[in-house]
Amino acid sequence: MLTSTETRDAESAITRLIYTYCHRLDGADLAGAAALFEHARWQLSPDVICQGSAEHLDALQVIRVYGDRLGTRHVVSNLLIDIAEDGLSAKSVSYVDSIQVTAEFPLQLIFQGRYLDTFVFENGAWRFDERIVDADGAGDMSAHHKA
């Protein structure tokens, strides 16, 4: 059983991991975003399932990059984290909204969904084990995806 301090520390580390992915992705660090899934499964849709960072990075190649950014903000909210009693795994669910603006594309919501994440604690650190992106809907993705 974890102490309240250990639980808070785990929740903080997991929250940071989730937010780090968004910051790297929005900052056009596609390799850095994919690296967070080195030992994890990432499911964007029933047709797009990746195992490991190389497959994840390959899947991200459909994204348009504008210099040092994508023009997106992946906003994660309503985050709920459940740490296993043994402190070695965790699950979370959160909302994700992706907003985009570019020089030619007006500010708008382009994606809405949930992240269903699992994590493992190994070698003194938390890491992704799996992410399922559960999409509610997508808007105009023409400025986000390559033709």
CSV table of C-alpha atoms in Angstrom, one decimal:
chain,number,residue,atom,x,y,z
A,1,MET,CA,0.0,0.0,0.0
A,2,LEU,CA,1.4,3.4,-1.0
A,3,THR,CA,1.6,6.3,1.4
A,4,SER,CA,-0.2,9.5,0.5
A,5,THR,CA,3.1,11.1,-0.4
A,6,GLU,CA,4.0,8.2,-2.7
A,7,THR,CA,0.6,8.4,-4.4
A,8,ARG,CA,1.0,12.2,-4.9
A,9,ASP,CA,4.5,11.7,-6.3
A,10,ALA,CA,3.3,9.0,-8.7
A,11,GLU,CA,0.3,11.1,-9.8
A,12,SER,CA,2.7,14.1,-10.4
A,13,ALA,CA,5.1,12.1,-12.4
A,14,ILE,CA,2.4,10.6,-14.6
A,15,THR,CA,0.7,14.0,-15.1
A,16,ARG,CA,4.1,15.3,-16.2
A,17,LEU,CA,4.5,12.4,-18.6
A,18,ILE,CA,1.1,13.1,-20.2
A,19,TYR,CA,1.8,16.8,-20.6
A,20,THR,CA,5.3,16.2,-21.9
A,21,TYR,CA,3.9,14.3,-24.8
A,22,CYS,CA,1.6,17.2,-25.7
A,23,HIS,CA,4.4,19.8,-25.4
A,24,ARG,CA,6.8,17.7,-27.6
A,25,LEU,CA,4.1,17.1,-30.2
A,26,ASP,CA,2.9,20.7,-30.3
A,27,GLY,CA,6.6,21.9,-30.5
A,28,ALA,CA,7.1,19.7,-33.6
A,29,ASP,CA,9.5,17.3,-31.7
A,30,LEU,CA,7.9,14.3,-33.3
A,31,ALA,CA,10.8,12.0,-32.4
A,32,GLY,CA,10.7,13.2,-28.8
A,33,ALA,CA,7.0,12.6,-28.6
A,34,ALA,CA,7.4,9.1,-30.1
A,35,ALA,CA,10.3,8.3,-27.8
A,36,LEU,CA,7.9,8.3,-24.8
A,37,PHE,CA,6.4,5.2,-26.3
A,38,GLU,CA,9.7,3.3,-26.7
A,39,HIS,CA,8.2,0.3,-24.8
A,40,ALA,CA,4.5,1.0,-25.2
A,41,ARG,CA,1.6,0.4,-27.5
A,42,TRP,CA,-0.2,3.5,-29.0
A,43,GLN,CA,-3.6,3.1,-30.7
A,44,LEU,CA,-4.8,6.2,-32.6
A,45,SER,CA,-7.7,4.3,-34.1
A,46,PRO,CA,-8.7,0.7,-34.8
A,47,ASP,CA,-6.6,0.9,-38.0
A,48,VAL,CA,-3.6,2.7,-36.6
A,49,ILE,CA,-1.9,0.7,-33.8
A,50,CYS,CA,1.8,1.1,-33.1
A,51,GLN,CA,4.3,-0.7,-30.9
A,52,GLY,CA,7.4,1.2,-29.9
A,53,SER,CA,8.8,4.6,-30.8
A,54,ALA,CA,9.8,3.8,-34.3
A,55,GLU,CA,6.3,2.7,-35.4
A,56,HIS,CA,4.8,5.7,-33.5
A,57,LEU,CA,7.2,8.1,-35.2
A,58,ASP,CA,6.3,6.6,-38.6
A,59,ALA,CA,2.6,7.1,-37.9
A,60,LEU,CA,3.3,10.8,-37.0
A,61,GLN,CA,4.8,11.5,-40.4
A,62,VAL,CA,1.3,12.4,-41.7
A,63,ILE,CA,1.4,15.6,-39.6
A,64,ARG,CA,2.2,18.9,-41.2
A,65,VAL,CA,5.1,20.8,-39.5
A,66,TYR,CA,5.3,24.6,-39.7
A,67,GLY,CA,8.9,25.5,-38.8
A,68,ASP,CA,9.3,24.6,-35.2
A,69,ARG,CA,5.6,23.9,-34.4
A,70,LEU,CA,2.4,22.3,-35.6
A,71,GLY,CA,0.2,25.2,-34.9
A,72,THR,CA,-1.7,22.9,-32.4
A,73,ARG,CA,-2.3,22.9,-28.7
A,74,HIS,CA,-3.2,19.6,-27.3
A,75,VAL,CA,-5.2,20.5,-24.2
A,76,VAL,CA,-5.5,17.7,-21.7
A,77,SER,CA,-8.1,18.1,-18.9
A,78,ASN,CA,-10.3,16.2,-16.5
A,79,LEU,CA,-7.4,13.9,-15.7
A,80,LEU,CA,-8.2,10.9,-13.4
A,81,ILE,CA,-5.3,8.7,-12.3
A,82,ASP,CA,-5.6,5.4,-10.4
A,83,ILE,CA,-2.4,4.0,-9.0
A,84,ALA,CA,-2.3,0.3,-8.3
A,85,GLU,CA,-2.0,-0.7,-4.6
A,86,ASP,CA,1.5,-2.1,-5.2
A,87,GLY,CA,2.6,1.2,-6.9
A,88,LEU,CA,3.9,-0.6,-10.0
A,89,SER,CA,1.2,0.3,-12.4
A,90,ALA,CA,-1.4,2.9,-13.0
A,91,LYS,CA,-4.3,3.8,-15.3
A,92,SER,CA,-5.6,7.2,-16.3
A,93,VAL,CA,-8.4,8.7,-18.4
A,94,SER,CA,-8.4,12.3,-19.6
A,95,TYR,CA,-10.1,14.5,-22.2
A,96,VAL,CA,-8.0,15.8,-25.1
A,97,ASP,CA,-8.9,18.7,-27.3
A,98,SER,CA,-6.6,19.7,-30.2
A,99,ILE,CA,-6.9,23.3,-31.3
A,100,GLN,CA,-5.0,24.6,-34.4
A,101,VAL,CA,-4.1,27.9,-36.0
A,102,THR,CA,-1.7,28.7,-38.8
A,103,ALA,CA,-1.1,31.7,-41.1
A,104,GLU,CA,-3.7,30.3,-43.5
A,105,PHE,CA,-5.9,28.4,-41.1
A,106,PRO,CA,-8.1,30.2,-38.6
A,107,LEU,CA,-8.1,29.2,-35.0
A,108,GLN,CA,-10.4,26.2,-34.5
A,109,LEU,CA,-11.0,22.9,-32.7
A,110,ILE,CA,-9.8,20.1,-34.9
A,111,PHE,CA,-10.0,17.1,-32.6
A,112,GLN,CA,-11.9,16.0,-29.5
A,113,GLY,CA,-11.5,12.7,-27.6
A,114,ARG,CA,-10.1,10.9,-24.6
A,115,TYR,CA,-6.7,9.4,-23.7
A,116,LEU,CA,-7.0,6.0,-22.0
A,117,ASP,CA,-3.5,5.4,-20.7
A,118,THR,CA,-1.7,2.7,-18.7
A,119,PHE,CA,1.7,3.1,-17.1
A,120,VAL,CA,4.3,1.0,-15.4
A,121,PHE,CA,6.9,1.9,-12.8
A,122,GLU,CA,10.3,0.5,-13.8
A,123,ASN,CA,13.8,1.4,-12.8
A,124,GLY,CA,12.6,4.2,-10.5
A,125,ALA,CA,10.5,6.0,-13.2
A,126,TRP,CA,7.0,5.9,-14.7
A,127,ARG,CA,6.6,5.2,-18.4
A,128,PHE,CA,3.8,4.7,-20.8
A,129,ASP,CA,2.6,1.1,-21.3
A,130,GLU,CA,-0.3,1.9,-23.6
A,131,ARG,CA,-2.3,4.8,-24.9
A,132,ILE,CA,-5.7,4.4,-26.6
A,133,VAL,CA,-7.0,7.5,-28.3
A,134,ASP,CA,-10.7,7.4,-28.1
A,135,ALA,CA,-12.0,9.9,-30.6
A,136,ASP,CA,-15.3,11.7,-30.2
A,137,GLY,CA,-14.9,13.5,-33.5
A,138,ALA,CA,-12.6,15.5,-35.7
A,139,GLY,CA,-13.0,18.8,-37.4
A,140,ASP,CA,-11.1,20.2,-40.4
A,141,MET,CA,-7.8,18.4,-40.4
A,142,SER,CA,-6.6,19.9,-43.7
A,143,ALA,CA,-3.9,22.0,-42.1
A,144,HIS,CA,-2.9,19.2,-39.7
A,145,HIS,CA,-2.4,16.3,-42.1
A,146,LYS,CA,-0.4,16.2,-45.2
A,147,ALA,CA,-2.4,15.6,-48.4
